Coordinates of C-alpha atoms and ligand atoms in Angstrom, one line a residue:
X18 CA 30.3 -99.5 -138.0
X19 CA 28.9 -102.5 -138.1
X20 CA 24.8 -103.2 -138.5
X21 CA 23.1 -105.9 -136.8
X22 CA 21.6 -106.9 -140.1
X23 CA 24.8 -106.6 -142.1
X24 CA 25.1 -110.1 -143.1
X25 CA 23.8 -110.2 -146.5
X26 CA 25.6 -106.4 -147.3
X27 CA 28.8 -106.4 -148.9
X28 CA 28.7 -102.4 -148.8
X29 CA 28.7 -100.2 -145.7
X30 CA 25.8 -98.1 -145.1
X31 CA 26.1 -94.5 -146.7
X32 CA 26.1 -92.0 -144.4
X33 CA 23.0 -90.7 -145.7
X34 CA 21.1 -93.3 -145.4
X35 CA 21.9 -93.9 -142.1
X36 CA 20.9 -90.3 -141.2
X37 CA 17.8 -90.7 -143.3
X38 CA 16.8 -93.6 -142.3
X39 CA 17.3 -93.4 -138.3
X40 CA 14.5 -93.1 -136.2
X41 CA 16.7 -93.3 -132.4
X42 CA 17.0 -89.3 -131.9
X43 CA 13.0 -89.3 -131.6
X44 CA 12.4 -93.1 -130.6
X45 CA 14.9 -92.6 -127.8
X46 CA 11.7 -91.4 -126.1
X47 CA 10.6 -95.0 -126.1
X48 CA 13.5 -96.6 -123.6
X49 CA 11.4 -97.5 -120.7
X50 CA 8.8 -99.3 -122.7
X51 CA 11.3 -100.7 -125.0
X52 CA 13.5 -102.4 -122.0
X53 CA 10.2 -103.4 -120.4
X54 CA 9.2 -105.3 -123.3
X55 CA 13.0 -107.0 -123.8
X56 CA 13.0 -107.8 -119.5
X57 CA 9.3 -109.4 -119.7
X58 CA 10.2 -111.2 -123.1
X59 CA 13.6 -112.3 -121.7
X60 CA 12.1 -113.7 -118.3
X61 CA 9.2 -115.4 -121.0
X62 CA 12.2 -117.2 -123.3
X63 CA 13.8 -118.7 -119.7
X64 CA 10.5 -119.8 -118.4
X65 CA 9.6 -121.2 -121.6
X66 CA 13.3 -123.3 -121.7
X67 CA 14.2 -121.4 -124.8
X68 CA 16.5 -119.4 -122.4
X69 CA 18.5 -121.3 -119.5
X70 CA 17.2 -119.5 -116.5
X71 CA 20.9 -118.1 -116.0
X72 CA 21.0 -116.9 -119.2
X73 CA 17.3 -114.7 -119.1
X74 CA 18.0 -113.9 -115.5
X75 CA 21.7 -112.2 -116.9
X76 CA 19.8 -110.5 -120.0
X77 CA 17.5 -109.3 -117.3
X78 CA 20.1 -107.7 -115.0
X79 CA 22.0 -106.4 -118.3
X80 CA 18.9 -104.4 -119.3
X81 CA 18.5 -103.2 -115.9
X82 CA 22.1 -101.6 -116.2
X83 CA 20.9 -100.3 -119.4
X84 CA 17.9 -98.9 -118.1
X85 CA 20.2 -97.4 -115.1
X86 CA 22.0 -96.0 -117.8
X87 CA 19.9 -94.2 -119.8
X88 CA 18.0 -92.4 -117.0
X89 CA 21.0 -91.4 -115.2
X90 CA 21.7 -89.2 -118.9
X91 CA 25.0 -91.4 -119.3
X92 CA 23.8 -93.6 -122.4
X93 CA 25.1 -92.4 -125.8
X94 CA 22.9 -92.4 -128.4
X95 CA 24.3 -92.4 -132.0
X96 CA 22.5 -92.1 -135.1
X97 CA 24.4 -95.5 -136.5
X98 CA 22.3 -97.9 -134.4
X99 CA 19.5 -96.1 -136.3
X100 CA 16.7 -97.0 -133.6
X101 CA 16.1 -97.7 -129.7
X102 CA 15.7 -101.5 -130.2
X103 CA 19.1 -101.9 -131.7
X104 CA 20.9 -99.3 -129.7
X105 CA 20.1 -100.9 -126.1
X106 CA 20.4 -104.1 -127.5
X107 CA 23.7 -103.5 -128.9
X108 CA 24.8 -101.8 -125.4
X109 CA 23.1 -105.1 -123.6
X110 CA 26.0 -107.0 -125.4
X111 CA 28.3 -104.7 -124.5
X112 CA 27.7 -105.7 -121.2
X113 CA 26.8 -109.1 -120.7
X114 CA 29.0 -110.4 -124.4
X115 CA 28.0 -110.6 -127.9
X116 CA 27.2 -114.7 -127.1
X117 CA 24.7 -113.9 -124.4
X118 CA 23.1 -110.6 -125.4
X119 CA 22.6 -111.9 -129.1
X120 CA 20.0 -114.1 -127.5
X121 CA 17.8 -112.3 -126.6
X122 CA 16.0 -111.7 -129.6
X123 CA 15.0 -115.1 -129.9
X124 CA 11.6 -115.1 -131.0
X125 CA 11.4 -111.6 -131.9
X126 CA 11.1 -108.6 -134.7
X127 CA 12.0 -105.3 -134.0
X128 CA 8.1 -105.3 -135.9
X129 CA 6.6 -106.8 -133.1
X130 CA 8.8 -104.7 -131.0
X131 CA 7.9 -101.1 -132.0
X132 CA 4.3 -102.0 -132.0
X133 CA 4.4 -102.6 -128.5
X134 CA 7.1 -99.7 -127.0
X135 CA 5.0 -97.7 -129.0
X136 CA 1.5 -99.0 -128.1
X137 CA 2.8 -98.9 -124.0
X138 CA 3.3 -95.4 -124.8
X139 CA -0.1 -94.8 -126.3
X140 CA -1.6 -96.6 -123.5
X141 CA -0.3 -94.3 -120.6
X142 CA -0.6 -91.9 -122.6
X143 CA -4.2 -92.4 -122.7
X144 CA -4.6 -92.3 -118.5
X145 CA -2.1 -89.3 -118.1
X146 CA -4.4 -87.3 -120.1
X147 CA -7.6 -88.7 -119.1
X148 CA -6.5 -87.8 -115.7
X149 CA -5.9 -84.4 -116.5
X150 CA -8.9 -84.0 -118.4
X151 CA -10.7 -85.0 -114.9
X152 CA -8.8 -82.7 -112.9
X153 CA -10.1 -79.8 -115.4
X154 CA -13.5 -81.4 -115.1
X155 CA -13.6 -81.0 -111.2
X156 CA -12.7 -77.6 -111.1
X157 CA -15.6 -76.6 -113.7
X158 CA -17.8 -78.8 -111.6
X159 CA -17.1 -76.9 -108.0
X160 CA -16.7 -73.4 -109.9
X161 CA -20.4 -74.3 -111.1
X162 CA -21.6 -75.3 -107.7
X163 CA -20.7 -71.8 -106.7
X164 CA -22.2 -69.9 -109.7
X165 CA -25.6 -71.7 -109.5
X166 CA -27.2 -67.9 -108.5
X167 CA -25.0 -65.7 -111.6
X168 CA -27.2 -64.7 -114.6
X169 CA -25.7 -64.3 -117.6
X170 CA -27.0 -64.2 -120.9
X171 CA -27.3 -67.8 -122.7
X172 CA -26.2 -67.0 -126.8
X173 CA -26.8 -68.5 -130.2
X174 CA -24.9 -66.9 -133.4
X175 CA -23.5 -65.2 -130.6
X176 CA -26.2 -63.2 -130.1
X177 CA -28.3 -62.6 -126.7
X178 CA -30.9 -65.6 -126.3
X179 CA -32.0 -66.5 -123.4
X180 CA -30.6 -65.8 -119.3
X181 CA -29.0 -69.0 -118.1
X182 CA -26.8 -69.5 -115.3
X183 CA -22.8 -69.1 -115.3
X184 CA -23.5 -72.8 -113.7
X185 CA -24.9 -73.7 -117.0
X186 CA -22.8 -72.6 -119.1
X187 CA -19.6 -74.2 -117.3
X188 CA -21.3 -77.6 -117.0
X189 CA -21.8 -77.3 -120.8
X190 CA -17.9 -78.0 -121.3
X191 CA -18.0 -80.0 -118.3
X192 CA -19.7 -82.6 -120.2
X193 CA -17.7 -82.1 -123.1
X194 CA -14.6 -83.2 -121.4
X195 CA -16.1 -85.9 -120.0
X196 CA -16.8 -87.1 -123.5
X197 CA -13.0 -86.4 -124.0
X198 CA -12.1 -88.3 -121.4
X199 CA -14.3 -91.4 -121.8
X200 CA -12.6 -91.6 -125.2
X201 CA -9.1 -91.8 -123.6
X202 CA -10.6 -94.5 -121.5
X203 CA -12.3 -96.7 -124.0
X204 CA -9.1 -96.4 -126.4
X205 CA -7.4 -97.4 -123.9
X206 CA -9.8 -100.7 -123.0
X207 CA -10.2 -101.3 -126.9
X208 CA -6.2 -101.5 -127.5
X209 CA -4.6 -103.0 -124.1
X210 CA -3.8 -106.0 -125.6
X211 CA 0.0 -107.1 -126.8
X212 CA 1.2 -107.7 -130.0
X213 CA 4.4 -109.2 -128.8
X214 CA 5.5 -112.8 -130.2
X215 CA 3.8 -111.7 -133.5
X216 CA 7.7 -111.6 -134.6
X217 CA 8.3 -109.8 -138.0
X218 CA 4.8 -110.9 -139.5
X219 CA 3.9 -114.6 -139.1
X220 CA 4.1 -116.2 -135.4
X221 CA 7.1 -117.7 -134.8
X222 CA 8.0 -121.4 -134.5
X223 CA 9.6 -121.4 -131.2
X224 CA 6.9 -122.5 -128.3
X225 CA 6.8 -118.9 -126.8
X226 CA 4.3 -117.9 -124.6
X227 CA 2.5 -114.6 -125.2
X228 CA 0.0 -114.4 -122.3
X229 CA 3.2 -114.8 -120.1
X230 CA 4.6 -111.5 -121.6
X231 CA 1.3 -109.6 -121.3
X232 CA 0.7 -110.1 -117.8
X233 CA 4.1 -109.5 -117.2
X234 CA 3.6 -106.0 -118.7
X235 CA 0.4 -105.4 -117.6
X236 CA -2.1 -106.1 -120.6
X237 CA -5.9 -107.3 -120.3
X238 CA -4.7 -110.2 -123.3
X239 CA -2.9 -110.4 -126.2
X240 CA -3.7 -109.6 -130.0
X241 CA -5.3 -112.4 -132.2
X242 CA -3.3 -112.2 -135.9
X243 CA 0.6 -111.9 -136.2
X244 CA 0.1 -110.1 -139.4
X245 CA -2.7 -107.2 -138.3
X246 CA -0.7 -107.1 -135.4
X247 CA 2.7 -105.3 -136.6
X248 CA 0.9 -103.2 -139.1
X249 CA -1.9 -101.9 -136.7
X250 CA -1.2 -98.2 -135.7
X251 CA -5.2 -97.9 -134.8
X252 CA -4.4 -97.2 -131.6
X253 CA -2.0 -94.0 -132.4
X254 CA -4.7 -93.1 -134.9
X255 CA -7.4 -92.9 -131.9
X256 CA -4.9 -91.1 -129.5
X257 CA -4.9 -88.7 -132.5
X258 CA -8.2 -88.1 -132.7
X259 CA -8.7 -88.2 -129.3
X260 CA -6.4 -85.1 -128.7
X261 CA -8.4 -83.5 -131.6
X262 CA -11.6 -83.6 -130.3
X263 CA -10.3 -82.7 -126.7
X264 CA -8.5 -79.9 -128.3
X265 CA -11.3 -78.6 -130.2
X266 CA -13.3 -78.2 -127.0
X267 CA -10.7 -76.8 -125.4
X268 CA -10.3 -74.2 -128.1
X269 CA -13.8 -73.6 -128.0
X270 CA -13.9 -72.9 -124.3
X271 CA -10.8 -70.5 -125.0
X272 CA -12.4 -68.6 -127.5
X273 CA -15.1 -67.7 -125.0
X274 CA -12.5 -67.0 -122.2
X275 CA -10.8 -64.6 -125.1
X276 CA -14.2 -62.6 -126.2
X277 CA -15.2 -62.8 -122.0
X278 CA -12.2 -61.1 -121.2
X279 CA -12.7 -58.4 -123.7
X280 CA -13.2 -54.9 -122.6
X281 CA -16.9 -55.6 -124.8
X282 CA -17.9 -58.1 -122.3
X283 CA -15.6 -57.8 -119.6
X284 CA -17.5 -61.2 -118.2
X285 CA -14.0 -62.7 -116.6
X286 CA -10.6 -60.9 -115.6
X287 CA -7.8 -63.8 -116.5
X288 CA -5.2 -63.5 -113.8
X289 CA -1.9 -61.8 -114.4
X290 CA -0.1 -65.0 -113.5
X291 CA -1.6 -66.1 -116.6
X292 CA -1.6 -63.5 -118.7
X293 CA 0.5 -61.9 -120.7
X294 CA 2.0 -57.8 -121.6
X295 CA 2.3 -56.1 -124.6
X296 CA 6.0 -54.8 -125.8
X297 CA 4.8 -51.5 -127.0
X298 CA 1.3 -50.5 -125.5
X299 CA 2.0 -50.5 -121.4
X300 CA -1.9 -50.8 -120.7
X301 CA -2.3 -53.8 -122.6
X302 CA -3.0 -57.5 -120.7
X303 CA -3.4 -60.2 -123.1
X304 CA -5.2 -63.9 -123.0
X305 CA -2.2 -66.0 -124.8
X306 CA -2.8 -68.6 -123.0
X307 CA -6.0 -69.3 -124.3
X308 CA -4.8 -68.0 -127.9
X309 CA -2.4 -70.3 -128.2
X310 CA -4.6 -73.6 -126.7
X311 CA -7.0 -72.7 -129.7
X312 CA -3.9 -72.1 -132.4
X313 CA -2.4 -75.6 -131.2
X314 CA -5.9 -77.4 -132.3
X315 CA -4.5 -76.2 -135.6
X316 CA -1.5 -78.3 -135.0
X317 CA -2.6 -81.4 -133.5
X318 CA -5.4 -81.4 -136.1
X319 CA -2.2 -81.8 -138.8
X320 CA -1.0 -84.5 -136.9
X321 CA -3.9 -86.7 -137.0
X322 CA -4.5 -85.6 -140.7
X323 CA -0.9 -86.7 -141.3
X324 CA -0.9 -90.5 -140.2
X325 CA -4.1 -91.3 -141.6
X326 CA -2.6 -90.0 -144.9
X327 CA 0.5 -92.0 -143.7
X328 CA -1.4 -95.4 -142.9
X329 CA -3.5 -95.0 -146.0
X330 CA -3.1 -98.0 -148.5
X331 CA 0.0 -99.4 -147.0
X332 CA -0.4 -102.8 -148.1
X333 CA 0.4 -105.5 -145.2
X334 CA 2.4 -106.2 -142.7
X335 CA 5.1 -103.5 -141.6
X336 CA 6.2 -101.2 -143.7
X337 CA 9.2 -98.2 -143.0
X338 CA 6.4 -96.0 -143.7
X339 CA 5.2 -96.9 -140.4
X340 CA 8.6 -94.8 -138.5
X341 CA 6.7 -91.7 -139.5
X342 CA 4.2 -92.4 -136.9
X343 CA 5.4 -91.1 -133.6
X344 CA 6.9 -87.4 -133.6
X345 CA 3.7 -86.6 -134.8
X346 CA 1.7 -88.5 -131.6
X347 CA 5.0 -87.4 -129.5
X348 CA 3.4 -83.8 -130.0
X349 CA 0.0 -83.9 -130.2
X350 CA 0.4 -85.6 -126.5
X351 CA 2.8 -83.1 -125.1
X352 CA 0.6 -80.6 -126.5
X353 CA -2.9 -82.0 -125.1
X354 CA -1.0 -82.8 -121.4
X355 CA 0.3 -79.0 -121.3
X356 CA -2.6 -77.2 -122.5
X357 CA -5.3 -79.1 -120.2
X358 CA -3.4 -78.5 -117.3
X359 CA -2.5 -74.7 -117.6
X360 CA -6.0 -74.2 -119.1
X361 CA -7.1 -75.7 -115.8
X362 CA -5.3 -73.4 -113.6
X363 CA -6.3 -70.4 -115.9
X364 CA -10.2 -71.0 -115.0
X365 CA -9.2 -71.8 -111.3
X366 CA -7.3 -68.3 -110.8
X367 CA -9.5 -66.3 -113.1
X368 CA -12.2 -63.3 -111.8
X369 CA -16.0 -64.2 -112.9
X370 CA -17.5 -60.6 -113.1
X371 CA -20.7 -61.6 -112.1
X372 CA -21.9 -57.7 -112.1
X373 CA -21.2 -57.6 -115.6
X374 CA -22.6 -60.7 -117.0
X375 CA -26.0 -59.9 -114.8
X376 CA -26.3 -56.2 -117.0
X377 CA -25.6 -58.1 -120.0
X378 CA -28.8 -60.0 -119.4
X379 CA -30.9 -56.8 -119.8
X380 CA -29.8 -56.3 -123.2
X381 CA -31.3 -58.2 -125.8
X382 CA -35.0 -59.1 -124.3
X383 CA -33.9 -62.3 -122.8
X384 CA -37.4 -63.2 -121.8
X385 CA -38.7 -62.5 -124.9
X386 CA -39.6 -66.7 -125.6
X387 CA -41.2 -66.7 -122.3
X388 CA -43.8 -64.1 -122.6
X389 CA -44.6 -66.3 -125.7
X390 CA -44.8 -69.2 -123.5
X391 CA -46.9 -67.5 -121.3
X392 CA -49.6 -66.8 -124.0
X393 CA -49.5 -70.1 -125.1
X394 CA -50.0 -71.7 -121.9
X395 CA -52.2 -69.4 -119.6
X396 CA -54.1 -67.8 -123.2
X397 CA -54.1 -70.9 -125.3
X398 CA -52.9 -68.7 -128.3
X399 CA -51.1 -70.7 -130.8
X400 CA -47.8 -70.4 -130.8
X401 CA -47.0 -68.8 -133.9
X402 CA -49.7 -66.0 -133.1
X403 CA -47.7 -65.9 -129.8
X404 CA -44.6 -65.3 -131.5
X405 CA -46.0 -62.5 -133.3
X406 CA -47.4 -61.0 -130.6
X407 CA -44.3 -61.0 -128.8
X408 CA -42.3 -59.1 -131.5
X409 CA -44.8 -56.4 -130.8
X410 CA -44.2 -56.5 -127.4
X411 CA -39.9 -56.1 -128.3
X412 CA -41.0 -53.2 -130.7
X413 CA -42.9 -51.6 -128.1
X414 CA -40.1 -52.0 -125.7
X415 CA -37.4 -50.9 -128.4
X416 CA -39.1 -47.8 -129.1
X417 CA -39.4 -46.6 -125.2
X418 CA -35.4 -47.8 -125.6
X419 CA -35.7 -50.1 -122.5
X420 CA -35.0 -53.7 -122.6
X421 CA -38.4 -56.4 -122.6
X422 CA -37.7 -57.2 -119.5
X423 CA -37.9 -53.6 -117.3
X424 CA -41.6 -53.1 -119.1
X425 CA -44.7 -53.1 -116.8
X426 CA -47.9 -55.0 -116.4
X427 CA -49.6 -52.0 -117.2
X428 CA -47.6 -51.4 -120.4
X429 CA -48.0 -55.0 -121.6
X430 CA -51.7 -55.2 -121.8
X431 CA -51.4 -52.0 -124.3
X432 CA -49.3 -54.3 -127.0
X433 CA -52.0 -56.8 -127.1
X434 CA -55.6 -57.5 -125.9
X435 CA -54.0 -61.2 -125.0
X436 CA -51.5 -59.6 -122.5
X437 CA -52.6 -59.2 -119.1
X438 CA -51.0 -57.8 -116.4
X439 CA -50.1 -60.7 -115.1
X440 CA -47.9 -61.3 -117.7
X441 CA -45.3 -59.4 -115.8
X442 CA -44.1 -62.0 -113.8
X443 CA -42.8 -64.1 -116.8
X444 CA -40.2 -61.3 -118.0
X445 CA -38.2 -61.6 -114.5
X446 CA -34.6 -62.7 -115.9
X447 CA -34.5 -65.0 -113.1
X448 CA -37.8 -66.7 -113.1
X449 CA -37.1 -67.4 -116.6
X450 CA -34.1 -68.9 -116.0
X451 CA -35.9 -71.0 -113.3
X452 CA -38.5 -71.8 -115.7
X453 CA -36.3 -74.3 -117.7
X454 CA -36.5 -77.1 -115.2
X455 CA -36.7 -79.8 -118.1
X456 CA -34.5 -82.2 -117.8
X457 CA -31.0 -80.7 -119.4
X458 CA -32.2 -77.5 -118.4
X459 CA -30.8 -74.4 -117.0
X460 CA -32.5 -73.8 -113.9
X461 CA -31.0 -74.3 -110.8
X462 CA -32.8 -78.0 -109.7
X463 CA -31.7 -79.2 -113.2
X464 CA -28.1 -78.0 -113.2
X465 CA -27.4 -79.3 -109.3
X466 CA -28.5 -82.8 -111.3
X467 CA -26.0 -82.0 -113.3
X468 CA -23.2 -81.7 -111.3
X469 CA -24.4 -84.4 -109.1
X470 CA -24.2 -87.2 -111.9
X471 CA -20.5 -85.3 -112.9
X472 CA -19.5 -85.6 -109.0
X473 CA -20.5 -89.6 -109.0
X474 CA -18.3 -90.1 -112.5
X475 CA -15.3 -88.5 -111.5
X476 CA -15.6 -90.8 -107.9
X477 CA -16.4 -93.4 -109.7
X478 CA -14.1 -93.2 -112.4
X479 CA -10.7 -92.8 -110.5
X480 CA -8.4 -93.9 -113.4
X481 CA -6.9 -97.4 -113.3
X482 CA -3.8 -97.5 -112.2
X483 CA -2.5 -100.2 -114.7
X484 CA 1.4 -100.1 -115.0
Ligands
LIG503 N1 12.5 -97.9 -136.3 C1 11.5 -98.8 -136.7 C2 10.1 -97.8 -136.6 O1 9.8 -97.1 -135.7 C3 11.2 -99.9 -136.0 C4 10.8 -100.9 -136.4 C5 12.2 -101.5 -137.7 N2 11.6 -102.5 -138.6 C6 12.5 -102.8 -139.7 N3 11.1 -104.2 -140.6 N4 12.9 -102.5 -140.6 O2 9.3 -98.6 -137.6

């Protein structure tokens, strides 16, 4: 079998080498980007007079035929073609003739070609993932708007801590996911530069117009140092990192959904459509989707560490090690896309059990901090002492087997001389929530501001449709 690079070789490739060396079985994923890049390159070669206009046109038409064949599933991917770049070029030469097909690779190397293809792919996925995250944020935001008055315990150390609204808890995730979306968008902006025309590593003596190619492909500009451009995989590392953080956030939400759907919590009921059953226990309804998202976080973290490790210590410029950059990215990207989409649907269809949340707030003396704050504010008691007095009130309630919020004004006065009957209104759980009006607090007026901020961001930040 003829190889494009076989000129200096006198022996044929070993079969083992061919299979080991080939990337076609996974980089065929990049056919759209590869052909778009080749078309832009051929047009530029034509307009610069490096190719005759008619030659450039025939190449572009030939590439369109190859594209149509691949899209229609009529293209045969062969291991001996090694990678998508050579497979496309070979087929092009069959269609338009070897003489003309062989001119496409003028002023280009597979090193800048693969850097371009993979970068185009990653940029598109940055956009796709950020739009999916926005849909999830929109769900959280509108759900929050309907749960401003749904009281639930806020936790620290997974122990009941202070009363908050469900809206507030949901908005915490909206802000986490907004940072995630912003991370994908900023990676997009930073990496939106074309490496094509870097050639093998040192540029080319041909009078190419890199800006024209960049413009044709929708990039904001061109990269500045060819050696860096062919060896840079930061864009791939960034999307892997962005996905790891996104999945870490998703796994935290999923962990809570798993806990909340347990018999112990009973805060939510995940819809049947997004739950699974047990093969032996007929009564079981399991939160498999949430568990899988939590589990897949490990796998995307593995992909990030794998590529960091591959890139570590690589000399400039291109090294074949870098062919190992793609599969982990493809895997993390599809994991992120499907996880965010299904998480969104699962939340949309879940039922939040407000009564169970409310009764949970009556366990754990959630308004204790409010009582201490009352002593500080109304009675000028130093906070440390107020903390101690409140502790006594908690012990008093525990002895009676009730929650602090259930004590009467009269009972409070028996705990400590500083406690008046008026203290009782600070024990009210809803009042506790509404007292926290500080910026970022759980009071409704503060949460409404948070919802508004996210709403405005969602509206301004409609994903840029670049290419
Ligand atoms: N299949 C290769 C990759 O994915 C393409 C670049 C090959 N370049 C080279 N000089 N061998 O990285």
